[in-house]
mmCIF file with all atom_site columns, C-alpha atoms in Angstrom:
data_model
loop_
_atom_site.group_PDB
_atom_site.id
_atom_site.type_symbol
_atom_site.label_atom_id
_atom_site.label_alt_id
_atom_site.label_comp_id
_atom_site.label_asym_id
_atom_site.label_entity_id
_atom_site.label_seq_id
_atom_site.pdbx_PDB_ins_code
_atom_site.Cartn_x
_atom_site.Cartn_y
_atom_site.Cartn_z
_atom_site.occupancy
_atom_site.B_iso_or_equiv
_atom_site.pdbx_formal_charge
_atom_site.auth_seq_id
_atom_site.auth_comp_id
_atom_site.auth_asym_id
_atom_site.auth_atom_id
_atom_site.pdbx_PDB_model_num
ATOM 1  C CA . THR A 1 1  ? 11.800 -34.366 47.723 1.00 77.00 ? 275 THR A CA 1
ATOM 2  C CA . GLN A 1 2  ? 9.562  -31.749 45.175 1.00 93.00 ? 276 GLN A CA 1
ATOM 3  C CA . PRO A 1 3  ? 7.524  -34.733 42.820 1.00 98.00 ? 277 PRO A CA 1
ATOM 4  C CA . VAL A 1 4  ? 9.843  -34.485 39.349 1.00 98.00 ? 278 VAL A CA 1
ATOM 5  C CA . ALA A 1 5  ? 8.417  -34.456 35.169 1.00 98.00 ? 279 ALA A CA 1
ATOM 6  C CA . LEU A 1 6  ? 9.659  -34.723 32.912 1.00 98.00 ? 280 LEU A CA 1
ATOM 7  C CA . ILE A 1 7  ? 8.173  -31.990 30.135 1.00 98.00 ? 281 ILE A CA 1
ATOM 8  C CA . THR A 1 8  ? 8.540  -33.402 26.059 1.00 95.00 ? 282 THR A CA 1
ATOM 9  C CA . GLY A 1 9  ? 7.838  -30.035 23.958 1.00 94.00 ? 283 GLY A CA 1
ATOM 10 C CA . ALA A 1 10 ? 8.812  -28.042 26.686 1.00 96.00 ? 284 ALA A CA 1
ATOM 11 C CA . SER A 1 11 ? 10.398 -24.673 24.295 1.00 94.00 ? 285 SER A CA 1
ATOM 12 C CA . LYS A 1 12 ? 7.096  -23.527 23.072 1.00 95.00 ? 286 LYS A CA 1
ATOM 13 C CA . GLY A 1 13 ? 2.656  -24.439 23.145 1.00 96.00 ? 287 GLY A CA 1
ATOM 14 C CA . ILE A 1 14 ? 1.973  -26.029 25.947 1.00 96.00 ? 288 ILE A CA 1
ATOM 15 C CA . GLY A 1 15 ? 4.870  -27.727 26.955 1.00 96.00 ? 289 GLY A CA 1
ATOM 16 C CA . PHE A 1 16 ? 6.562  -24.054 27.330 1.00 96.00 ? 290 PHE A CA 1
ATOM 17 C CA . ALA A 1 17 ? 2.997  -23.256 29.514 1.00 97.00 ? 291 ALA A CA 1
ATOM 18 C CA . THR A 1 18 ? 2.713  -26.205 31.630 1.00 97.00 ? 292 THR A CA 1
ATOM 19 C CA . ALA A 1 19 ? 6.696  -26.402 32.531 1.00 98.00 ? 293 ALA A CA 1
ATOM 20 C CA . HIS A 1 20 ? 5.221  -22.857 34.748 1.00 97.00 ? 294 HIS A CA 1
ATOM 21 C CA . LYS A 1 21 ? 2.095  -24.043 35.960 1.00 98.00 ? 295 LYS A CA 1
ATOM 22 C CA . LEU A 1 22 ? 3.951  -27.550 36.989 1.00 98.00 ? 296 LEU A CA 1
ATOM 23 C CA . ALA A 1 23 ? 7.183  -24.773 38.392 1.00 98.00 ? 297 ALA A CA 1
ATOM 24 C CA . ALA A 1 24 ? 4.397  -22.726 41.067 1.00 97.00 ? 298 ALA A CA 1
ATOM 25 C CA . ARG A 1 25 ? 3.276  -26.029 42.033 1.00 97.00 ? 299 ARG A CA 1
ATOM 26 C CA . GLY A 1 26 ? 6.237  -26.984 43.289 1.00 97.00 ? 300 GLY A CA 1
ATOM 27 C CA . TYR A 1 27 ? 7.987  -29.212 40.926 1.00 98.00 ? 301 TYR A CA 1
ATOM 28 C CA . SER A 1 28 ? 11.040 -30.666 39.645 1.00 97.00 ? 302 SER A CA 1
ATOM 29 C CA . LEU A 1 29 ? 11.492 -29.983 35.705 1.00 98.00 ? 303 LEU A CA 1
ATOM 30 C CA . ALA A 1 30 ? 13.774 -32.001 32.757 1.00 98.00 ? 304 ALA A CA 1
ATOM 31 C CA . LEU A 1 31 ? 12.794 -29.768 29.627 1.00 98.00 ? 305 LEU A CA 1
ATOM 32 C CA . ALA A 1 32 ? 12.865 -32.041 26.888 1.00 97.00 ? 306 ALA A CA 1
ATOM 33 C CA . SER A 1 33 ? 13.093 -30.298 23.124 1.00 95.00 ? 307 SER A CA 1
ATOM 34 C CA . ARG A 1 34 ? 15.744 -30.484 20.583 1.00 94.00 ? 308 ARG A CA 1
ATOM 35 C CA . SER A 1 35 ? 15.916 -25.949 20.652 1.00 93.00 ? 309 SER A CA 1
ATOM 36 C CA . ALA A 1 36 ? 18.800 -26.007 23.306 1.00 95.00 ? 310 ALA A CA 1
ATOM 37 C CA . ASP A 1 37 ? 18.935 -22.392 23.590 1.00 96.00 ? 311 ASP A CA 1
ATOM 38 C CA . VAL A 1 38 ? 15.112 -21.298 24.389 1.00 95.00 ? 312 VAL A CA 1
ATOM 39 C CA . LEU A 1 39 ? 15.855 -24.368 27.124 1.00 95.00 ? 313 LEU A CA 1
ATOM 40 C CA . THR A 1 40 ? 18.541 -23.609 28.386 1.00 96.00 ? 314 THR A CA 1
ATOM 41 C CA . THR A 1 41 ? 16.914 -20.427 28.937 1.00 97.00 ? 315 THR A CA 1
ATOM 42 C CA . LEU A 1 42 ? 14.065 -21.336 30.120 1.00 97.00 ? 316 LEU A CA 1
ATOM 43 C CA . ALA A 1 43 ? 15.546 -23.112 32.995 1.00 97.00 ? 317 ALA A CA 1
ATOM 44 C CA . ALA A 1 44 ? 17.625 -20.751 33.602 1.00 97.00 ? 318 ALA A CA 1
ATOM 45 C CA . THR A 1 45 ? 14.300 -18.196 34.468 1.00 97.00 ? 319 THR A CA 1
ATOM 46 C CA . LEU A 1 46 ? 13.222 -20.954 36.137 1.00 98.00 ? 320 LEU A CA 1
ATOM 47 C CA . ARG A 1 47 ? 15.913 -21.320 38.973 1.00 97.00 ? 321 ARG A CA 1
ATOM 48 C CA . GLN A 1 48 ? 15.755 -17.917 39.355 1.00 98.00 ? 322 GLN A CA 1
ATOM 49 C CA . GLN A 1 49 ? 11.723 -17.632 39.631 1.00 97.00 ? 323 GLN A CA 1
ATOM 50 C CA . TYR A 1 50 ? 11.471 -21.257 41.786 1.00 97.00 ? 324 TYR A CA 1
ATOM 51 C CA . PRO A 1 51 ? 15.295 -21.174 43.811 1.00 96.00 ? 325 PRO A CA 1
ATOM 52 C CA . ASN A 1 52 ? 14.754 -23.792 45.893 1.00 95.00 ? 326 ASN A CA 1
ATOM 53 C CA . GLN A 1 53 ? 13.306 -26.315 42.573 1.00 97.00 ? 327 GLN A CA 1
ATOM 54 C CA . ARG A 1 54 ? 16.229 -27.788 40.442 1.00 97.00 ? 328 ARG A CA 1
ATOM 55 C CA . PHE A 1 55 ? 15.801 -27.406 36.525 1.00 98.00 ? 329 PHE A CA 1
ATOM 56 C CA . GLU A 1 56 ? 17.420 -29.178 33.270 1.00 97.00 ? 330 GLU A CA 1
ATOM 57 C CA . ALA A 1 57 ? 17.601 -28.769 29.771 1.00 97.00 ? 331 ALA A CA 1
ATOM 58 C CA . PHE A 1 58 ? 17.641 -31.443 27.953 1.00 97.00 ? 332 PHE A CA 1
ATOM 59 C CA . PRO A 1 59 ? 18.044 -31.225 24.105 1.00 96.00 ? 333 PRO A CA 1
ATOM 60 C CA . VAL A 1 60 ? 16.499 -33.694 22.147 1.00 95.00 ? 334 VAL A CA 1
ATOM 61 C CA . ASP A 1 61 ? 15.432 -35.075 19.015 1.00 92.00 ? 335 ASP A CA 1
ATOM 62 C CA . LEU A 1 62 ? 13.008 -37.749 19.947 1.00 89.00 ? 336 LEU A CA 1
ATOM 63 C CA . SER A 1 63 ? 12.156 -38.047 16.194 1.00 86.00 ? 337 SER A CA 1
ATOM 64 C CA . GLN A 1 64 ? 13.977 -42.092 16.754 1.00 77.00 ? 338 GLN A CA 1
ATOM 65 C CA . PRO A 1 65 ? 11.740 -42.882 20.075 1.00 74.00 ? 339 PRO A CA 1
ATOM 66 C CA . ILE A 1 66 ? 13.192 -46.163 21.060 1.00 86.00 ? 340 ILE A CA 1
ATOM 67 C CA . PRO A 1 67 ? 17.048 -45.470 21.593 1.00 89.00 ? 341 PRO A CA 1
ATOM 68 C CA . ALA A 1 68 ? 16.192 -41.076 22.382 1.00 90.00 ? 342 ALA A CA 1
ATOM 69 C CA . CYS A 1 69 ? 13.946 -41.644 24.962 1.00 92.00 ? 343 CYS A CA 1
ATOM 70 C CA . GLU A 1 70 ? 15.696 -44.840 26.540 1.00 93.00 ? 344 GLU A CA 1
ATOM 71 C CA . GLN A 1 71 ? 18.707 -41.890 26.733 1.00 94.00 ? 345 GLN A CA 1
ATOM 72 C CA . LEU A 1 72 ? 16.409 -39.097 27.754 1.00 96.00 ? 346 LEU A CA 1
ATOM 73 C CA . VAL A 1 73 ? 15.529 -40.884 30.755 1.00 96.00 ? 347 VAL A CA 1
ATOM 74 C CA . THR A 1 74 ? 18.190 -42.336 32.091 1.00 97.00 ? 348 THR A CA 1
ATOM 75 C CA . ASP A 1 75 ? 19.659 -39.044 32.412 1.00 97.00 ? 349 ASP A CA 1
ATOM 76 C CA . VAL A 1 76 ? 16.970 -37.255 33.928 1.00 98.00 ? 350 VAL A CA 1
ATOM 77 C CA . VAL A 1 77 ? 16.864 -40.102 36.070 1.00 98.00 ? 351 VAL A CA 1
ATOM 78 C CA . ASN A 1 78 ? 20.906 -39.570 37.053 1.00 98.00 ? 352 ASN A CA 1
ATOM 79 C CA . ARG A 1 79 ? 20.829 -35.910 37.450 1.00 97.00 ? 353 ARG A CA 1
ATOM 80 C CA . LEU A 1 80 ? 17.129 -35.199 39.234 1.00 97.00 ? 354 LEU A CA 1
ATOM 81 C CA . GLY A 1 81 ? 16.348 -39.112 40.562 1.00 97.00 ? 355 GLY A CA 1
ATOM 82 C CA . ALA A 1 82 ? 12.526 -41.042 40.077 1.00 97.00 ? 356 ALA A CA 1
ATOM 83 C CA . ILE A 1 83 ? 10.340 -39.102 37.038 1.00 98.00 ? 357 ILE A CA 1
ATOM 84 C CA . HIS A 1 84 ? 6.419  -38.779 38.902 1.00 98.00 ? 358 HIS A CA 1
ATOM 85 C CA . ALA A 1 85 ? 5.435  -37.390 35.965 1.00 98.00 ? 359 ALA A CA 1
ATOM 86 C CA . LEU A 1 86 ? 5.268  -36.996 32.287 1.00 97.00 ? 360 LEU A CA 1
ATOM 87 C CA . ILE A 1 87 ? 4.289  -34.798 30.052 1.00 96.00 ? 361 ILE A CA 1
ATOM 88 C CA . ASN A 1 88 ? 4.493  -35.728 26.523 1.00 91.00 ? 362 ASN A CA 1
#
């Protein structure tokens, strides 16, 4: 199986660039940010470029970090399996 990376802030900037780099290196990605539309588009783009990997969008507001983070991790593990890397 492919390693899984969880990237927070994946909708722009360093998180967006990191998503593309890790996808090119064979990672399946859990893409998290508040921007649901951008995440959905990013996941779809990556799926087209790397059809043998998984890319899932997780719209989430981490301003309430403990409950939001716990739920995010649970959701990622349920959908993609164990998390091997966290990019925050």
